[in-house]
mmCIF file of C-alpha atoms and ligand atoms in Angstrom:
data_model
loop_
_atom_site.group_PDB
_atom_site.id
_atom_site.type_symbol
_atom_site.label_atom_id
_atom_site.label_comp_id
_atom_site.label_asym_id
_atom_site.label_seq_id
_atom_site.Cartn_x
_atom_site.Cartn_y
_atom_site.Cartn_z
ATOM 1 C CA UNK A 7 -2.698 22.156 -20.265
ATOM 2 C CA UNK A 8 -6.012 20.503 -20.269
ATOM 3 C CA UNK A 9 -9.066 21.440 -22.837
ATOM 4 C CA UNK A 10 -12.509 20.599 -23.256
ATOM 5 C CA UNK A 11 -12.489 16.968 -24.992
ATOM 6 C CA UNK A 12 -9.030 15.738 -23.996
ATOM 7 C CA UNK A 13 -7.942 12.083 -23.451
ATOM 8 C CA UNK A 14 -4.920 9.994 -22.221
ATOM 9 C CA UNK A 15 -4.080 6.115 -21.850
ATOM 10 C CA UNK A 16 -2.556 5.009 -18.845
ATOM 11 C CA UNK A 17 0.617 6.733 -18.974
ATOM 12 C CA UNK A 18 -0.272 10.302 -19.969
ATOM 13 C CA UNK A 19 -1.644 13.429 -18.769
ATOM 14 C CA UNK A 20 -4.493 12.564 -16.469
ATOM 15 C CA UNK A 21 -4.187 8.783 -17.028
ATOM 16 C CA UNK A 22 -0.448 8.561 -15.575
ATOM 17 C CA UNK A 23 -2.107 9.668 -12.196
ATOM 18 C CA UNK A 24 -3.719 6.975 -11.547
ATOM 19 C CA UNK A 25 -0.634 4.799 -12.187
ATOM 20 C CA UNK A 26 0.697 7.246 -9.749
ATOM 21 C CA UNK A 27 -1.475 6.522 -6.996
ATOM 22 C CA UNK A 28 -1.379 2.961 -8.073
ATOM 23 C CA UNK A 29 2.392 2.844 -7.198
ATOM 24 C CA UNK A 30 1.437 4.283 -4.062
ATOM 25 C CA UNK A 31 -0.362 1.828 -2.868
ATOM 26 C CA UNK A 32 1.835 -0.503 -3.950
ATOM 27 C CA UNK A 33 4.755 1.313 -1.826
ATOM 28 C CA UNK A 34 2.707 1.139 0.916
ATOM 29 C CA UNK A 35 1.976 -2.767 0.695
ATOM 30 C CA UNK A 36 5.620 -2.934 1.081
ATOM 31 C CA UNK A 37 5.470 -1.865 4.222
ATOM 32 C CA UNK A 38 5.398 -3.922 7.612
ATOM 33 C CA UNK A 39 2.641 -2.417 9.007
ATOM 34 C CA UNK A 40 0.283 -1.176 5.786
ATOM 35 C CA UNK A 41 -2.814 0.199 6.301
ATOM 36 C CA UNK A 42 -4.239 -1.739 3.291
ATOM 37 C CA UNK A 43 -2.757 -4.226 0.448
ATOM 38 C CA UNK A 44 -3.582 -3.395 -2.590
ATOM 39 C CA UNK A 45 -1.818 -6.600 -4.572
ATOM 40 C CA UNK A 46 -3.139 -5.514 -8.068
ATOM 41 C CA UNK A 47 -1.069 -2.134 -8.025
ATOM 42 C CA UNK A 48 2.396 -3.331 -8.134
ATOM 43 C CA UNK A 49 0.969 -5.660 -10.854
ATOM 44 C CA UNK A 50 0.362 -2.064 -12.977
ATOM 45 C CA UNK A 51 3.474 -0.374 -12.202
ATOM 46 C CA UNK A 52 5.327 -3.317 -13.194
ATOM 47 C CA UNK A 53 3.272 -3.984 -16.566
ATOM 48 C CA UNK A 54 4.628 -0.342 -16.952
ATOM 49 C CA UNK A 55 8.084 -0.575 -15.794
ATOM 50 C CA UNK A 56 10.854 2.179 -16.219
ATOM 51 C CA UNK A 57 10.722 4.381 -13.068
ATOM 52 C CA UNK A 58 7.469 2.937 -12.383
ATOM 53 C CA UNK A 59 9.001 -0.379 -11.407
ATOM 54 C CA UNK A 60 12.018 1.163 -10.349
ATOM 55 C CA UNK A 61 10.415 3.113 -7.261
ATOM 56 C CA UNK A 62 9.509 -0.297 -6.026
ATOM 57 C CA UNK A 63 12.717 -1.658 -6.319
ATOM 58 C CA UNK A 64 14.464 1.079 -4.650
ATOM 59 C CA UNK A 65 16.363 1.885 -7.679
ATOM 60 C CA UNK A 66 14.695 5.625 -7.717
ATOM 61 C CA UNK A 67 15.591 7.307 -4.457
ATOM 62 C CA UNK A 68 14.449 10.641 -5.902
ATOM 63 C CA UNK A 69 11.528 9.854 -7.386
ATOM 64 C CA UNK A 70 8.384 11.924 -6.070
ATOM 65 C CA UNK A 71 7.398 9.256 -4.052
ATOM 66 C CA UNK A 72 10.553 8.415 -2.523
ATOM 67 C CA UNK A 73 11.042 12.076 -0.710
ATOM 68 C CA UNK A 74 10.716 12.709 3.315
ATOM 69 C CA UNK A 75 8.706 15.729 2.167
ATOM 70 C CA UNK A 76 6.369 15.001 -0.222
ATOM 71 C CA UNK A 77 6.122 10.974 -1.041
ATOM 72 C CA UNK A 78 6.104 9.516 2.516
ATOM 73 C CA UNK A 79 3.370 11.821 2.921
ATOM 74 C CA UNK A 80 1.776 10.980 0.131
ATOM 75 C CA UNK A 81 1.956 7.300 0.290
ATOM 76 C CA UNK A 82 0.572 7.392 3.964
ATOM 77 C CA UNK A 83 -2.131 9.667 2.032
ATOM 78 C CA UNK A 84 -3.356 6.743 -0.579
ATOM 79 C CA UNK A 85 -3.159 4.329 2.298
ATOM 80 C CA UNK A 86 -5.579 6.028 4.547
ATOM 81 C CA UNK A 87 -7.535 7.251 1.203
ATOM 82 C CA UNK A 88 -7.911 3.414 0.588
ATOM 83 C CA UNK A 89 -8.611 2.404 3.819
ATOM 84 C CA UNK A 90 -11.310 4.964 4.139
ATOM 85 C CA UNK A 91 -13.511 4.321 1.090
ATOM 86 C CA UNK A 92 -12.614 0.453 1.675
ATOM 87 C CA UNK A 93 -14.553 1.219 4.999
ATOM 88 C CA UNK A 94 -17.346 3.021 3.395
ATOM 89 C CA UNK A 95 -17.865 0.027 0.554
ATOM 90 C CA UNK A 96 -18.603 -2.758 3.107
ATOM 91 C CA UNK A 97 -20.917 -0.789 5.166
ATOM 92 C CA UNK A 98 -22.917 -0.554 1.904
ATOM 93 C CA UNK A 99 -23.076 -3.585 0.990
ATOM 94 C CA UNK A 100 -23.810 -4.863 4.744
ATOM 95 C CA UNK A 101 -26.625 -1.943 4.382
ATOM 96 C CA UNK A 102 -28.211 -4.740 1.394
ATOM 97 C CA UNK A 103 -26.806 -2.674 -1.499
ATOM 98 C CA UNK A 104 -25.694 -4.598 -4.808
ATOM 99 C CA UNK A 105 -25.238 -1.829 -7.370
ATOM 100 C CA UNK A 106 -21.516 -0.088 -6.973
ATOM 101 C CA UNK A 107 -20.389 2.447 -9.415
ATOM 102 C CA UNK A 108 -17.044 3.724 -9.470
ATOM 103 C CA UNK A 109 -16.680 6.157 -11.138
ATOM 104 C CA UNK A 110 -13.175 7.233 -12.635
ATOM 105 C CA UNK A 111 -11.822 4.103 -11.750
ATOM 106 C CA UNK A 112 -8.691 4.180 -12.880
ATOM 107 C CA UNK A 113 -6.553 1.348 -11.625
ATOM 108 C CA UNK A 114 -8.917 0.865 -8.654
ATOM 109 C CA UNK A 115 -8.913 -2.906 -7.835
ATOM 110 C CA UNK A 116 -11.676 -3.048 -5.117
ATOM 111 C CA UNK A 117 -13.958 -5.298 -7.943
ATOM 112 C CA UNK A 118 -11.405 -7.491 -7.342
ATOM 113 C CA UNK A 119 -10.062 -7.255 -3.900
ATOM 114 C CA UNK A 120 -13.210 -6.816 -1.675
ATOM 115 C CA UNK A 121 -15.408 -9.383 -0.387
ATOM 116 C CA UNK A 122 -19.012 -8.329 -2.266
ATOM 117 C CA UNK A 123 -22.182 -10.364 -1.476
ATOM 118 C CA UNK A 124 -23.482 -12.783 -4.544
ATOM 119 C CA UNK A 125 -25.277 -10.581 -6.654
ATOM 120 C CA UNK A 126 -23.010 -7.771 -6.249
ATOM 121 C CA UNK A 127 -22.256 -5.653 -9.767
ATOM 122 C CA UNK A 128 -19.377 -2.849 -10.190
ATOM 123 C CA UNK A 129 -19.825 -0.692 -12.684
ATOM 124 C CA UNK A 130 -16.457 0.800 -13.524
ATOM 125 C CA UNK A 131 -15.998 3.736 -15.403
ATOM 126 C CA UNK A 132 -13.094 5.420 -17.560
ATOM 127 C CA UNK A 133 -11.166 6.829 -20.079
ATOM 128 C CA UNK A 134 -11.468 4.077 -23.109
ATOM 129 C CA UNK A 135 -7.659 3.138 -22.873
ATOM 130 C CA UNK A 136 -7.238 3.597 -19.122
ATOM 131 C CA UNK A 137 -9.807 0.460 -18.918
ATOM 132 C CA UNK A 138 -8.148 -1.304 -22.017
ATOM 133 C CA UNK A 139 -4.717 -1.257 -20.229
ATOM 134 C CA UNK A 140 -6.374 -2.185 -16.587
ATOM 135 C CA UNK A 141 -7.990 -5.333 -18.764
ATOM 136 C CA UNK A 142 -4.734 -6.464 -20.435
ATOM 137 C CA UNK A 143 -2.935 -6.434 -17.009
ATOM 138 C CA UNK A 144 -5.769 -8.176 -14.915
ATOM 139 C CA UNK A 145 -5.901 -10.790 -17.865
ATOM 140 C CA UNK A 146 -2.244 -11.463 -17.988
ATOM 141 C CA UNK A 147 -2.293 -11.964 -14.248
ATOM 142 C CA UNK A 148 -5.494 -14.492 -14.252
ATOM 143 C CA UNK A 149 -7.247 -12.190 -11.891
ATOM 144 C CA UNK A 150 -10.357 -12.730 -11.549
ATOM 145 C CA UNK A 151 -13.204 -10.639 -9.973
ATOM 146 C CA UNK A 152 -15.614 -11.105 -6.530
ATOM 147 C CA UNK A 153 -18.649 -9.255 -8.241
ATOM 148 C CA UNK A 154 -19.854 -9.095 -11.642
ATOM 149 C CA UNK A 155 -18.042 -6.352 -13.342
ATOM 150 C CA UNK A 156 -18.873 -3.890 -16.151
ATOM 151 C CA UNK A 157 -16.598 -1.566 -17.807
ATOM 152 C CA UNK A 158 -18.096 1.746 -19.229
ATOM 153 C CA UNK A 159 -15.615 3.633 -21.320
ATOM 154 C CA UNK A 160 -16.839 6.912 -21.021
ATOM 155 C CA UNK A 161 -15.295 10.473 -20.788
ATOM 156 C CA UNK A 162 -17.161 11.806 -17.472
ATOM 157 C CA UNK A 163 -17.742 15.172 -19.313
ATOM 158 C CA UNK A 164 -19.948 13.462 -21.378
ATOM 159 C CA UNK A 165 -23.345 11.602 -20.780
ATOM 160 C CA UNK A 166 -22.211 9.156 -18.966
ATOM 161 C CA UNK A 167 -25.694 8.323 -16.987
ATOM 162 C CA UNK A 168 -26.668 7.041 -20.031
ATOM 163 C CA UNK A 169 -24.006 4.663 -20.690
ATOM 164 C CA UNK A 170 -24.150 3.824 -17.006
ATOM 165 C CA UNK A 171 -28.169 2.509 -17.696
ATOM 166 C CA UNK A 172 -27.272 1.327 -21.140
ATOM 167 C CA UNK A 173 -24.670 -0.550 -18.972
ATOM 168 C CA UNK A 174 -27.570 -2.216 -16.736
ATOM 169 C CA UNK A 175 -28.083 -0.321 -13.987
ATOM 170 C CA UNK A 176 -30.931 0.225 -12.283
ATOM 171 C CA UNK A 177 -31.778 3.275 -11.034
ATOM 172 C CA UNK A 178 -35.160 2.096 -8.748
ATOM 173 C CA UNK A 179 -32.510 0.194 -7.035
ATOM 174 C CA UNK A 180 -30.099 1.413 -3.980
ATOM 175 C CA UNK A 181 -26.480 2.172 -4.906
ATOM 176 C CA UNK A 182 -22.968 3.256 -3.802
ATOM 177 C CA UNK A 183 -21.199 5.727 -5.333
ATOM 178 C CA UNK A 184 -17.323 6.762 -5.339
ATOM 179 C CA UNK A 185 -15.554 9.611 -6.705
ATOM 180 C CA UNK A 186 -12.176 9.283 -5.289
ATOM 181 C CA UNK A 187 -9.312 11.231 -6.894
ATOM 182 C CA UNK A 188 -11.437 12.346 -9.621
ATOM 183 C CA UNK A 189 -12.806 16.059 -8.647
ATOM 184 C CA UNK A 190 -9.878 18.127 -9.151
ATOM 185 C CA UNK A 191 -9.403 16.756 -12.551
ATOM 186 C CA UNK A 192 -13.296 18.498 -13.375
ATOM 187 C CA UNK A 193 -13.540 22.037 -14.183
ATOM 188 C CA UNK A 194 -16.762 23.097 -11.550
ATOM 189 C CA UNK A 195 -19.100 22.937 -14.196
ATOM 190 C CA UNK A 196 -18.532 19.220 -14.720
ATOM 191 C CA UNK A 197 -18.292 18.519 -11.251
ATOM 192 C CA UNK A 198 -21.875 20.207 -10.815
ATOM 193 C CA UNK A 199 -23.211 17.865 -13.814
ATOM 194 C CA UNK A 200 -21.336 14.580 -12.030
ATOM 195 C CA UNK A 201 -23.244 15.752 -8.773
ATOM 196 C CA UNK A 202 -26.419 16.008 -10.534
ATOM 197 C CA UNK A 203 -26.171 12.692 -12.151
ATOM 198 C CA UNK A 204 -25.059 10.964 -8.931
ATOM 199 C CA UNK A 205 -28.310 12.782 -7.246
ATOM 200 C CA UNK A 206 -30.419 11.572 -10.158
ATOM 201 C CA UNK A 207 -29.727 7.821 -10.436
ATOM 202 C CA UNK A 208 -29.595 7.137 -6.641
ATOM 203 C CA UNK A 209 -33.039 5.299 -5.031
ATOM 204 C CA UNK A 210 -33.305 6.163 -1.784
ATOM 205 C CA UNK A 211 -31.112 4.654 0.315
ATOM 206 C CA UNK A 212 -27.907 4.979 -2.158
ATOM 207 C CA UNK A 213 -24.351 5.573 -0.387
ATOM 208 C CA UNK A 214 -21.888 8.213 -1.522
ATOM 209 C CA UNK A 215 -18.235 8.725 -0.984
ATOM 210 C CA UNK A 216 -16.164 11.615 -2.377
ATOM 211 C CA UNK A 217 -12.851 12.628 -2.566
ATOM 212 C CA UNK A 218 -13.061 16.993 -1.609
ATOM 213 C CA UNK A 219 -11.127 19.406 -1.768
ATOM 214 C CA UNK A 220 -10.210 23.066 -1.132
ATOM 215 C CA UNK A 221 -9.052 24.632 -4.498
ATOM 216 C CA UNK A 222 -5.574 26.391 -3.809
ATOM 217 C CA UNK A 223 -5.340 29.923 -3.038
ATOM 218 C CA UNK A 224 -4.908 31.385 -6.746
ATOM 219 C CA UNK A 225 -1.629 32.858 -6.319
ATOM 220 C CA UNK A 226 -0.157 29.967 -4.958
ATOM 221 C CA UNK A 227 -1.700 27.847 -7.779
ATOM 222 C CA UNK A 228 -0.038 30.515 -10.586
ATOM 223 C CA UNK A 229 2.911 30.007 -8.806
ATOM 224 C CA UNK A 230 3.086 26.544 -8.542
ATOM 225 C CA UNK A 231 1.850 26.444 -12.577
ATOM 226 C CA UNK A 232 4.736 28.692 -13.711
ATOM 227 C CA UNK A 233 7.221 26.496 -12.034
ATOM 228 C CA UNK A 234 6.006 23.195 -13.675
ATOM 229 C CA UNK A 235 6.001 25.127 -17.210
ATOM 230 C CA UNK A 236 9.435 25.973 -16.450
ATOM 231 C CA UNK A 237 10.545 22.876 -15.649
ATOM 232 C CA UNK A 238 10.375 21.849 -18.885
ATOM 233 C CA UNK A 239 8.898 17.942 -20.723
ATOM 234 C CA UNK A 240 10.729 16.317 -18.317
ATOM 235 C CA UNK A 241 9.277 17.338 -15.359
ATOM 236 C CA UNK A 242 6.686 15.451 -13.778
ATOM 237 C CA UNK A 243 3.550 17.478 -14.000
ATOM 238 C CA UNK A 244 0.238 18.052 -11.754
ATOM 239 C CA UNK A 245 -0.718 21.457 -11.516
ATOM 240 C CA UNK A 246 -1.389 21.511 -15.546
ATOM 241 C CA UNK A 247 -3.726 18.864 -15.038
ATOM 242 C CA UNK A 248 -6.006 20.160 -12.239
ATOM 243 C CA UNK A 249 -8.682 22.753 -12.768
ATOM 244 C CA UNK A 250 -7.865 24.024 -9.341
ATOM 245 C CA UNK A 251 -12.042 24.695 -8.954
ATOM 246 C CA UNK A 252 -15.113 23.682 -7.008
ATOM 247 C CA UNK A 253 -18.739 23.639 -7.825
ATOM 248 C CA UNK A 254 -19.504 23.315 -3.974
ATOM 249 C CA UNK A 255 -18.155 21.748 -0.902
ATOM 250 C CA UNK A 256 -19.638 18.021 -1.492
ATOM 251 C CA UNK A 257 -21.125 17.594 1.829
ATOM 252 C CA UNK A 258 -23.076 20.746 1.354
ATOM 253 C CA UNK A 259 -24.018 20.163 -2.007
ATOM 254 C CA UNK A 260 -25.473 16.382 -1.332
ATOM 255 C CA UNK A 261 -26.305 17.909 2.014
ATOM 256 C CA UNK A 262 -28.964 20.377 0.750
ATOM 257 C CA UNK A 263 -30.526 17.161 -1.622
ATOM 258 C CA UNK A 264 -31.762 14.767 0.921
ATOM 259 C CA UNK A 265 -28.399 13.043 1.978
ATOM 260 C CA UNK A 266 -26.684 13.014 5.196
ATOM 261 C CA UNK A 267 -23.513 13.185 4.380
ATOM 262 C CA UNK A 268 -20.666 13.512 6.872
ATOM 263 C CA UNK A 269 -17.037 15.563 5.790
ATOM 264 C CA UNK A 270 -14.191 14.197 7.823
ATOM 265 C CA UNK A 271 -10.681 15.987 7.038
ATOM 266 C CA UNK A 272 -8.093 13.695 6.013
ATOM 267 C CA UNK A 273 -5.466 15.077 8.616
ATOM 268 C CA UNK A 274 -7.983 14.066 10.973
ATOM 269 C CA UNK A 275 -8.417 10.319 9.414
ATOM 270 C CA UNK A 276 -4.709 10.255 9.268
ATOM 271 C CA UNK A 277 -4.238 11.101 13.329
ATOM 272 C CA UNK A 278 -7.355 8.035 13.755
ATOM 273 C CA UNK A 279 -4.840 5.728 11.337
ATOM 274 C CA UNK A 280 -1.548 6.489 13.971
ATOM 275 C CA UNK A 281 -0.377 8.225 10.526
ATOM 276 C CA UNK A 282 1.597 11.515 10.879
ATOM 277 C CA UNK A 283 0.440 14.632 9.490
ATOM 278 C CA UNK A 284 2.453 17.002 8.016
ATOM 279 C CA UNK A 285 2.859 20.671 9.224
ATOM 280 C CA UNK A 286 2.401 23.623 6.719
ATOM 281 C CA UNK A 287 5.708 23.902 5.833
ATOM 282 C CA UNK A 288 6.642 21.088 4.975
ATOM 283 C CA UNK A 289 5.848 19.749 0.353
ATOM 284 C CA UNK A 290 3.033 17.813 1.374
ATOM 285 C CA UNK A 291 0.974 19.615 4.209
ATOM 286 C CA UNK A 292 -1.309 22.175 2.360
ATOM 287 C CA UNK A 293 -2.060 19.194 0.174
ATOM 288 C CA UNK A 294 -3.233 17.091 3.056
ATOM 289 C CA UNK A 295 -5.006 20.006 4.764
ATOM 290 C CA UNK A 296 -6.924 21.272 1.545
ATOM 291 C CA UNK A 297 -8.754 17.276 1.474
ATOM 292 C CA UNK A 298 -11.726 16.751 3.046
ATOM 293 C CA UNK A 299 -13.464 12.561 2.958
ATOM 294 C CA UNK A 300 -17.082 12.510 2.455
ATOM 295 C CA UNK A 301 -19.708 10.003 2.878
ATOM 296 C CA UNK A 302 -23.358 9.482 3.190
ATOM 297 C CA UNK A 303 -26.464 7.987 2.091
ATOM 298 C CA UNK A 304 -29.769 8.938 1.037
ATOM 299 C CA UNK A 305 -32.749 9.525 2.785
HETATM 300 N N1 SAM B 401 -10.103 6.449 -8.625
HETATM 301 C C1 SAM B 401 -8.850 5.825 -8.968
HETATM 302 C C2 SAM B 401 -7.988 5.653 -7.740
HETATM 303 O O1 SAM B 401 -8.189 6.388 -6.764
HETATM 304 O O2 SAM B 401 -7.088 4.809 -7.786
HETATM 305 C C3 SAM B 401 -8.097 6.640 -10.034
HETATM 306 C C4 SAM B 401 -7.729 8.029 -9.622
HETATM 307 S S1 SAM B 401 -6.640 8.817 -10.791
HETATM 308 C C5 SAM B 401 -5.886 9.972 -9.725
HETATM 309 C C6 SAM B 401 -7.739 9.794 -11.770
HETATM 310 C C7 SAM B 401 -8.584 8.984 -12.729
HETATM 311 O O3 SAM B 401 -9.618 9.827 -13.194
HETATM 312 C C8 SAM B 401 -7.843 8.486 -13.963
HETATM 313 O O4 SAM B 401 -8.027 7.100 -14.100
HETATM 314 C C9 SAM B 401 -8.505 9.243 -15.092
HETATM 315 O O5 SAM B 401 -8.518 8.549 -16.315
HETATM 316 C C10 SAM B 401 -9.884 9.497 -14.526
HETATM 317 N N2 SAM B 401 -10.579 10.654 -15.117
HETATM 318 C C11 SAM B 401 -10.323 11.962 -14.884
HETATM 319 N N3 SAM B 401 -11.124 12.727 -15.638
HETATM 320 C C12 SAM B 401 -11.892 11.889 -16.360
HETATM 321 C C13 SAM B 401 -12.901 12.087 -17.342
HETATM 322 N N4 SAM B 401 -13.266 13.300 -17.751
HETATM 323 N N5 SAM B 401 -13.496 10.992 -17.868
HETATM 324 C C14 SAM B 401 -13.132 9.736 -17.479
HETATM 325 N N6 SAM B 401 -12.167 9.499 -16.566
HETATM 326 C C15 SAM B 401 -11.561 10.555 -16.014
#
């Protein structure tokens, strides 16, 4: 279970998720029709190996994101995830903004994978090992990135606004925010401080782009919690590592502060993408249906 000050490199507890959604993107570049190509994941999952490199090779048909019921879904999930906030990024910077923060970046390769106008900085922030491992990896591979790029190892319970303007940036200058994949990890009190912090920093004009979601009924969540602990070391876990809270429904929060911001469900974005969407009863529908996409900018 989670507690107040914990961390994790790339492989454990919160970390190993975004290696998880890292080799979901990479699945989904193996595809003949993706939605997006991510090249950088499969570049992690390999640097990992074990069943990490295995689910690419096929060599792990029961791996989470191998199953009809819950990976196909899941993959087709990250995909549209990606393509969405991929979306949001270049109508920022067409909008003239040069400041992008990303926060909980994780193994999120847009510094390197998007086309940023000159003068474009990324401010990535993380867990201090999560961005150590991302480093080594990029390095080995001779990647290099389309903006300037600053890491900020921070834990995002902390102060990180500070370290974000110790970091350079400016906050009399427009920006364009992302918290994708991130919320759920926050207990509400956190997320209300990451809010505030966002809110605080942005000149007017700044972009914003969350990741929501509907908390899961509690008994379900109990249930779901009690069947992970049961399950033993081995198991792969999720429910352990989510508060399973929420300050406020982003678009309302932002909403009532001077932004417009604009909630679009991700079943919905999946039906735009030609991307099924699963019913209720099947592993991965009250996932899908909980998740709400939000973006906006400041007036
Ligand atoms: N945004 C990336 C993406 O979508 O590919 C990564 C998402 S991954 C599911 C969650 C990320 O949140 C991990 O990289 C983890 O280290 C980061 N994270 C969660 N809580 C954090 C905290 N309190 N401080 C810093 N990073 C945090």
């Amino acid at each position: 279970m989670r507690s107040d000050d914990d961390s994790w490199d790339i492989t454990t507890s919160v970390g190993s998720t975004a290696l998880f959604v890292a080799t979901a993107r990479a699945l989904e570049a193996q595809k003949p029709d993706p939605l997006v190509v991510d090249p950088y994941a499969e570049m992690f999952s390999r640097a990992v190996g074990g069943d990490w490199a295995g689910v690419l090779d096929g060599d792990r048909p029961d791996h989470d994101l191998k199953t009809a019921e819950f990976g196909a879904h899941f993959v087709n999930f990250q995909a549209a995830r990606t393509r969405y906030f991929d979306d949001y990024f270049r109508r920022a910077a067409e909008a003239g903004v040069r400041q992008v923060v990303i926060l909980a970046a994780g193994l999120d390769s847009r510094a390197y994978r998007l086309p940023w106008p000159d003068g474009t900085t990324v401010f990535e922030l993380d867990q201090p090992q999560v961005l150590e491992f991302k480093r080594r990896v990029l390095a080995e591979h001779g990647a290099q990135p389309t903006a300037e790029r600053r890491e900020i190892a921070v834990d995002l319970r902390d102060d990180w606004p500070q370290a974000l303007r110790d970091a350079g940036f400016d906050p009399a200058r427009p920006s364009a925010w992302i918290a994708e994949g991130l919320l759920i990890y926050l207990p509400a009190s956190a997320q209300e401080q990451l809010f505030t912090g966002i809110d605080g920093l942005a000149a007017a004009g700044s972009h914003i782009a969350v990741e929501d979601g509907a908390p899961m009924p509690a008994d379900d969540y109990a249930a779901a919690l009690a069947d992970e602990q049961a399950a033993g070391d081995d198991a792969r876990i999720f429910h352990q590592l989510i508060y399973n809270q929420r300050c406020a429904p982003a678009d309302e929060w932002f909403g009532a502060r001077g932004w417009t911001a604009t909630p679009t469900p991700l079943a919905t974005w999946l039906d735009t993408l030609g991307r099924p969407v699963p019913s209720a009863d099947v592993d991965a529908g009250p996932m899908i249906a909980r998740i709400t996409l939000v973006s906006g900018v400041k007036r």
